[in-house]
Coordinates of C-alpha atoms in Angstrom, one line a residue:
X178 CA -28.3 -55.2 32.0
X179 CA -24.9 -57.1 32.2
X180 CA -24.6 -60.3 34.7
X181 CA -21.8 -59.9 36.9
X182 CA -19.6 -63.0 37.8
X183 CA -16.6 -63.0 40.1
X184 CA -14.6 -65.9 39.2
X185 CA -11.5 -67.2 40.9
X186 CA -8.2 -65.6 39.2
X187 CA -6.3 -69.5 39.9
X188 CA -9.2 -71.8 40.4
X189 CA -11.9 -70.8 38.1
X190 CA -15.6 -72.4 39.0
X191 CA -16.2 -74.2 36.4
X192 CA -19.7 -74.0 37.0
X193 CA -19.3 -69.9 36.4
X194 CA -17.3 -71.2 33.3
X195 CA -19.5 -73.0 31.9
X196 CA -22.4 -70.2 32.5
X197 CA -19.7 -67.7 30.6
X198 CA -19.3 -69.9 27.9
X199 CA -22.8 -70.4 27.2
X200 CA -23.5 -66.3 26.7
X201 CA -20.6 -66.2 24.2
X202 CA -21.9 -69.1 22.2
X203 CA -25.3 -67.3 22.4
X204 CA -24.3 -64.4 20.3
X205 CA -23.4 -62.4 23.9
X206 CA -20.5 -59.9 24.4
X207 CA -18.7 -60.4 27.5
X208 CA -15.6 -58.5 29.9
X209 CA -12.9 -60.7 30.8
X210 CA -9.9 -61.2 32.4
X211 CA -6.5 -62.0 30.5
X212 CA -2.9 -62.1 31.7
X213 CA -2.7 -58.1 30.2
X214 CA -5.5 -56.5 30.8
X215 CA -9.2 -57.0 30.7
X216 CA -11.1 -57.7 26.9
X217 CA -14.1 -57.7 25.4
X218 CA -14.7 -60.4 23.6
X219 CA -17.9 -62.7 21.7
X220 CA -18.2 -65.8 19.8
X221 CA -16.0 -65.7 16.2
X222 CA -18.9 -66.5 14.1
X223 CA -21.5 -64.2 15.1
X224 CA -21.1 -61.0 13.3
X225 CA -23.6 -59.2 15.3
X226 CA -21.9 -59.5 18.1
X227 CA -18.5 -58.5 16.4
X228 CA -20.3 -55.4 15.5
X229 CA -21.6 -54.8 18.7
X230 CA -17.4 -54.9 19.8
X231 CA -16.6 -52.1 17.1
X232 CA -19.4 -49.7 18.3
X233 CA -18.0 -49.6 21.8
X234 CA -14.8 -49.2 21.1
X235 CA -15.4 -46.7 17.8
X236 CA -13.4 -48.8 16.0
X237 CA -12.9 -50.2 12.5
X238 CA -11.3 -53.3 11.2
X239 CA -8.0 -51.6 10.5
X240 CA -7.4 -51.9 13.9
X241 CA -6.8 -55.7 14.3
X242 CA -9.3 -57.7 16.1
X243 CA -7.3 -60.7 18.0
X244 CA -8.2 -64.4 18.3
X245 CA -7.3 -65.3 21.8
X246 CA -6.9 -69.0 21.4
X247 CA -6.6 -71.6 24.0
X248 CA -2.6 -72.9 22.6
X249 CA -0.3 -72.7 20.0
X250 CA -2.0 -75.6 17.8
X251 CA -5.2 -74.0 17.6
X252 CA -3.5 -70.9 17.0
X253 CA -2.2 -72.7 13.7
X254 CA -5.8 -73.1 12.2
X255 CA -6.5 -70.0 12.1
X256 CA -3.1 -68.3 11.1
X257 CA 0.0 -69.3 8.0
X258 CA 2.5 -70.3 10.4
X259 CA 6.1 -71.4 8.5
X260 CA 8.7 -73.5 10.9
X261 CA 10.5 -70.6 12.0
X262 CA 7.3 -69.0 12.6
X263 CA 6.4 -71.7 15.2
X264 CA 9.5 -71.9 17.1
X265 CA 9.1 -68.5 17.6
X266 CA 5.3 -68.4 18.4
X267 CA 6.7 -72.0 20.7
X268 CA 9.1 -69.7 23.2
X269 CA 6.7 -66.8 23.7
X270 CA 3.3 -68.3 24.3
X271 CA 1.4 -68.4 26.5
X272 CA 1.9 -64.9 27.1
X273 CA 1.1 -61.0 26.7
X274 CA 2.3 -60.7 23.2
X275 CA 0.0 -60.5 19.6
X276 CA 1.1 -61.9 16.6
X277 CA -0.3 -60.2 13.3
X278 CA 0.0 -63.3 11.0
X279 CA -1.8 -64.2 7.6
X280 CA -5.3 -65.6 8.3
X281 CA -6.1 -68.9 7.3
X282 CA -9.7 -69.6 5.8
X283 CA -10.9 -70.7 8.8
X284 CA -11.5 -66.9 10.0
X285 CA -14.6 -65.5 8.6
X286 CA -13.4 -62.5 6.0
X287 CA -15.4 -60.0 8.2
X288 CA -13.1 -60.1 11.2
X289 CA -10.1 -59.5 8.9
X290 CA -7.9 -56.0 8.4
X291 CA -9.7 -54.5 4.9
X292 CA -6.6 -54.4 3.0
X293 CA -4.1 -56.8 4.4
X294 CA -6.0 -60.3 4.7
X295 CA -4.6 -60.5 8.0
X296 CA -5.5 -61.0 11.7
X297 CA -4.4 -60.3 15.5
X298 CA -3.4 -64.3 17.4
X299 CA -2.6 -64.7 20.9
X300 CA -2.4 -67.5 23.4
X301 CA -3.1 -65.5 27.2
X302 CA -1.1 -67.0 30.0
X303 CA -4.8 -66.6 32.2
X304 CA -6.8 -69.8 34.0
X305 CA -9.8 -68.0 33.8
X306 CA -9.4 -66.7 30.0
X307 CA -7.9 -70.5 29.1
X308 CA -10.7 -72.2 31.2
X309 CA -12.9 -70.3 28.9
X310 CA -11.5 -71.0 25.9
X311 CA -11.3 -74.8 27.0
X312 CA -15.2 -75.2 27.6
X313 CA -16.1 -73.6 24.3
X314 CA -13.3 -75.1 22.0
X315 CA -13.2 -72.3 19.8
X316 CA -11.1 -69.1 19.9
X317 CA -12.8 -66.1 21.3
X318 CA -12.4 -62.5 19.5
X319 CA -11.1 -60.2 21.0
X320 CA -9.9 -56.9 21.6
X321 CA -8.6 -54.6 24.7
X322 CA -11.3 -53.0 26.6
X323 CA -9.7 -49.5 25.6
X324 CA -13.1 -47.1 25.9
X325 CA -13.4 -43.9 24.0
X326 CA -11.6 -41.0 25.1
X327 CA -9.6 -43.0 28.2
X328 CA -5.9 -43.4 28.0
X329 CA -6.1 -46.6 29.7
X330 CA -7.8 -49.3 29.8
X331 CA -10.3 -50.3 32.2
X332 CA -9.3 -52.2 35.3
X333 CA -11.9 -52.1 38.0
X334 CA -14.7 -54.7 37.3
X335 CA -17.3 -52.6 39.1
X336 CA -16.4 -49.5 37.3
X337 CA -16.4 -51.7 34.1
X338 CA -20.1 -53.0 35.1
X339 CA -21.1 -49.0 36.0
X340 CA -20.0 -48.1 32.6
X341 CA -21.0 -50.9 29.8
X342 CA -24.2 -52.5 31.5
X343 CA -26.3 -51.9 28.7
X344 CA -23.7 -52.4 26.3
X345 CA -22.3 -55.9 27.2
X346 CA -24.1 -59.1 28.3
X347 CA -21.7 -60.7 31.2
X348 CA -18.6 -58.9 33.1
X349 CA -16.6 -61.4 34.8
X350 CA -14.9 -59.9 37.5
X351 CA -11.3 -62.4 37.7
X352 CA -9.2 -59.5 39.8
X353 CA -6.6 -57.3 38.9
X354 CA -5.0 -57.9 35.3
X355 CA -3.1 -54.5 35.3
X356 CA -3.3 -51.9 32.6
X357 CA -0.2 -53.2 30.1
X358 CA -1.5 -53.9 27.1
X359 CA 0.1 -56.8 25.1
X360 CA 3.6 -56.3 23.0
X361 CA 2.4 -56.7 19.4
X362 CA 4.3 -58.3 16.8
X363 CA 4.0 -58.4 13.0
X364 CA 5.0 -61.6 12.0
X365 CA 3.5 -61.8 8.4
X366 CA 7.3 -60.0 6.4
X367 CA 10.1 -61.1 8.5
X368 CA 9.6 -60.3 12.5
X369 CA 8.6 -56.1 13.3
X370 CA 7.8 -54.7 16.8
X371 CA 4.5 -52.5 16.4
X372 CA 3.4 -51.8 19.6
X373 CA 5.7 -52.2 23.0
X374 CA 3.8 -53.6 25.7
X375 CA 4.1 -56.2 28.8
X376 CA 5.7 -59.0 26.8
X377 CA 9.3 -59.1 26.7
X378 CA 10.5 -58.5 22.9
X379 CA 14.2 -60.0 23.7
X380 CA 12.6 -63.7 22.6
X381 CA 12.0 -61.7 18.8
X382 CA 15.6 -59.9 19.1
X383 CA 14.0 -57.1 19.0

């Protein structure tokens, strides 16, 4: 059965924080909070728990997993990232936007689109998420908690707990995130909108 943490949106306990971290870097899967919408997300290097992500969403790797990553310079480990690139990437984070960018070999293949070599990047503009992401110094993979057969995604905590407690190990209840997903952008030929979300594609001139 999942734990349950309610952690403050703006002042995260970093007590609760570091309690969070220590499931991820256990192999867990957990629910939280971003500055879109809430995510599931588990430690990049355990494939297990990776899977574990797929099976509740009835996904496949052609639809990008994203690294949520605590700023833009950790962001550049894991991604090909030219000068224009970055000032790009520089005006728009942190915020609700993913970059599809060229993986680095710092991401394990296994978390990578099948054909393309490439992988989802984002820095959330969250405390909770970027406290997170602070006390395990590593990105956290990620993807919107979208669940089979709902057109949106989930937004009540409780009603998250009700419905994946035997399928997640920790839902941290950080209040409402809303139900916009994140704009997507394909960065990797040139600068391409896929998906329209809550960030604001006039920085891209898009």
């Amino acid at each position: 059965m999942a734990q349950f943490f309610t952690i403050h949106p703006d002042n995260p306990q970093a007590r609760l924080i570091r309690e969070a971290a220590k499931i991820v870097a256990g192999g867990g899967v957990i629910v939280y909070p971003t500055d879109s919408c809430y995510a599931l997300g588990c430690a990049l290097g355990n494939k297990r728990a990776m899977e574990r992500i797929l099976e509740i969403r009835q996904i496949d790797l052609k639809h990008h997993l994203t690294l949520v990553c605590a700023d833009l310079s950790a962001l550049a480990n894991y991604a090909r990232v030219d000068n224009s690139q970055y000032r790009l990437l520089k005006s728009a984070t942190p915020g609700s936007y993913t970059f599809i960018l060229q993986a680095t070999k710092e991401v394990p293949r296994r978390t990578l689109h099948p054909k393309r070599s490439t992988i989802g990047l984002r820095v959330p503009d969250h405390q909770v998420a970027l406290a997170l992401l602070e006390e395990l110094q590593e990105p956290i993979l990620s993807c919107t908690l979208m669940l089979p057969g709902d057109e949106e995604p989930l937004v009540d905590p409780y009603e998250i707990r009700e419905r994946l407690e035997n399928m997640v190990d920790l839902v941290i209840d950080g209040g409402w995130c809303g139900t916009e997903a994140t704009t997507v952008v394909d960065m990797t030929d040139g600068v391409s909108l896929v998906r329209q979300g809550k960030g604001d594609v006039a920085l891209f001139g898009l």
